PDB file of C-alpha atoms in Angstrom:
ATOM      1  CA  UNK A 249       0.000   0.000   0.000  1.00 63.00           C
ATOM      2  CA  UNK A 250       2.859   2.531   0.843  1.00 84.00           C
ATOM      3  CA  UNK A 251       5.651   1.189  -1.468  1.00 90.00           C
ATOM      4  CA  UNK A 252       7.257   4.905  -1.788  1.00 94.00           C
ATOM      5  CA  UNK A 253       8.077   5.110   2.115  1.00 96.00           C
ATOM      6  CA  UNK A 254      10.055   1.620   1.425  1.00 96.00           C
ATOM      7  CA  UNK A 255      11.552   3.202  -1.998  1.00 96.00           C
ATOM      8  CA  UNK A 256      12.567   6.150  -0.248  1.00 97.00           C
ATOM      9  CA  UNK A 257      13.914   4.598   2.857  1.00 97.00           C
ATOM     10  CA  UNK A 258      16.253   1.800   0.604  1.00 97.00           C
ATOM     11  CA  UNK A 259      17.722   5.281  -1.061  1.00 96.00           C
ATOM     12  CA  UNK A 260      18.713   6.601   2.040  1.00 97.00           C
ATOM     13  CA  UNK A 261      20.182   3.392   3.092  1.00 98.00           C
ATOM     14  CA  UNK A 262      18.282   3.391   6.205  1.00 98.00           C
ATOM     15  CA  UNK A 263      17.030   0.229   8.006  1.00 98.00           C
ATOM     16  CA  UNK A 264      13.238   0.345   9.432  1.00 98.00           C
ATOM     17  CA  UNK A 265      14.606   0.244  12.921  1.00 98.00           C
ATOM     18  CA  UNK A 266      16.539   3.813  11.492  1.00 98.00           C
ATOM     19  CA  UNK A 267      13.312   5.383  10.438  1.00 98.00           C
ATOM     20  CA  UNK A 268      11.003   4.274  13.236  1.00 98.00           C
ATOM     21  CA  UNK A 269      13.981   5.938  15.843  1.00 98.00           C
ATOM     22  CA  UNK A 270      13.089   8.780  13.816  1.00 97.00           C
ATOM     23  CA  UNK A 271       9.602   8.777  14.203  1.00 97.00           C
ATOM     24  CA  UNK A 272       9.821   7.508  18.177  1.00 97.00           C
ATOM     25  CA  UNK A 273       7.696   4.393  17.154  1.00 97.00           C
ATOM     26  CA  UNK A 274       8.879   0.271  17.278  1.00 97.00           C
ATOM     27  CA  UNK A 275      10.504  -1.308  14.170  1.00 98.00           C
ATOM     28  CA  UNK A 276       7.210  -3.645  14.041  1.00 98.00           C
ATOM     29  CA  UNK A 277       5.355  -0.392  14.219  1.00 97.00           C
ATOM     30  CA  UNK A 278       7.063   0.972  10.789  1.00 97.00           C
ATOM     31  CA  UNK A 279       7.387  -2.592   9.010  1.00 97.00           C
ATOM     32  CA  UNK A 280       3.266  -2.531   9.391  1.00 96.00           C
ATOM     33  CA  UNK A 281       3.156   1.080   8.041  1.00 96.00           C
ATOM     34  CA  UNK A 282       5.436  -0.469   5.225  1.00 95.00           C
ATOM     35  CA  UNK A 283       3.344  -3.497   4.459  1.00 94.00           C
ATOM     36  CA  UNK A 284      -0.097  -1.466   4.542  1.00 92.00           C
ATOM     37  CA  UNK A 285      -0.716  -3.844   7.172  1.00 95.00           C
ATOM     38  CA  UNK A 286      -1.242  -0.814   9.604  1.00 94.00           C
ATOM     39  CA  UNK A 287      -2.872   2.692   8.181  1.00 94.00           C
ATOM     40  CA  UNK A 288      -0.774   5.273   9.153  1.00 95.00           C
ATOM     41  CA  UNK A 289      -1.387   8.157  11.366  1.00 96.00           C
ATOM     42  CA  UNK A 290      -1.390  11.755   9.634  1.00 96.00           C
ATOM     43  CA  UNK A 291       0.818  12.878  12.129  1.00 97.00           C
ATOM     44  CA  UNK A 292       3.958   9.862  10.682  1.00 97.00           C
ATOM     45  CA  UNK A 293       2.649  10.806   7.675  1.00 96.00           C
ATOM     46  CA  UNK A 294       3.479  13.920   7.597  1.00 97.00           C
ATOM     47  CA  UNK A 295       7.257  13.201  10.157  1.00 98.00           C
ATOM     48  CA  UNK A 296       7.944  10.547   6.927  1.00 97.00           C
ATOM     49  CA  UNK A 297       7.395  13.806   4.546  1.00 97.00           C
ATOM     50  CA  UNK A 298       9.795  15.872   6.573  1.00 97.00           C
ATOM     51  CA  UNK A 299      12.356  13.182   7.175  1.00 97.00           C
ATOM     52  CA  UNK A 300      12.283  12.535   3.180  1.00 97.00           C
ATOM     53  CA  UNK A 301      12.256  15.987   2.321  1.00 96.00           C
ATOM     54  CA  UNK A 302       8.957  15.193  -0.071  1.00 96.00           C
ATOM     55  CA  UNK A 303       5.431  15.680   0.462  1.00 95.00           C
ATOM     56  CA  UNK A 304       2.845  13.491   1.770  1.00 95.00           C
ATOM     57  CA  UNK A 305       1.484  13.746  -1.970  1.00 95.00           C
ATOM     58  CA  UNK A 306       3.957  12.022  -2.874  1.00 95.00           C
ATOM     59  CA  UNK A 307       4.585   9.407   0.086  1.00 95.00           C
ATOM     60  CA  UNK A 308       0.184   8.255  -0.953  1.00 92.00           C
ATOM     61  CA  UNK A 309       0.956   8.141  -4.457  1.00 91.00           C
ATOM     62  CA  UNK A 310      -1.005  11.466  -5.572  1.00 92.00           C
ATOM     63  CA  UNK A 311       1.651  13.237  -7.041  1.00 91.00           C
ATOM     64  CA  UNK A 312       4.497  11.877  -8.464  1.00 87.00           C
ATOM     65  CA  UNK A 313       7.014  15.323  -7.928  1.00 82.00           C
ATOM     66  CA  UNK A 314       9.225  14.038  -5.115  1.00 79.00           C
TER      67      UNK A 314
END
């Protein structure tokens, strides 16, 4: 469901355990968000956006402009 916040995260060469220290969540918390397993909150939506520099257009797939 969110493939672009696992695209995005591979180019940074960050592990999920790196991005969910970022967002002050559990690694099983962000693999969820990852597998669309788990909807996420606005609020990680928009922390993802800012930790990606891109917008949360972009991280649900409605713009394609990173």
């Amino acid at each position: 469901m969110y493939p672009r916040i696992r695209d995005l995260r591979e180019d940074a060469n960050w592990t999920q355990q790196d991005v969910a220290d970022r967002l002050f969540c559990s690694q099983q918390a962000y693999c969820n968000y990852e597998l669309g397993q788990r909807d996420i909150p606005t609020a990680i939506l928009i922390q993802l956006a800012r930790i990606h520099h891109t917008s949360v257009d972009y991280l649900l797939g409605l713009s394609d402009q990173r």
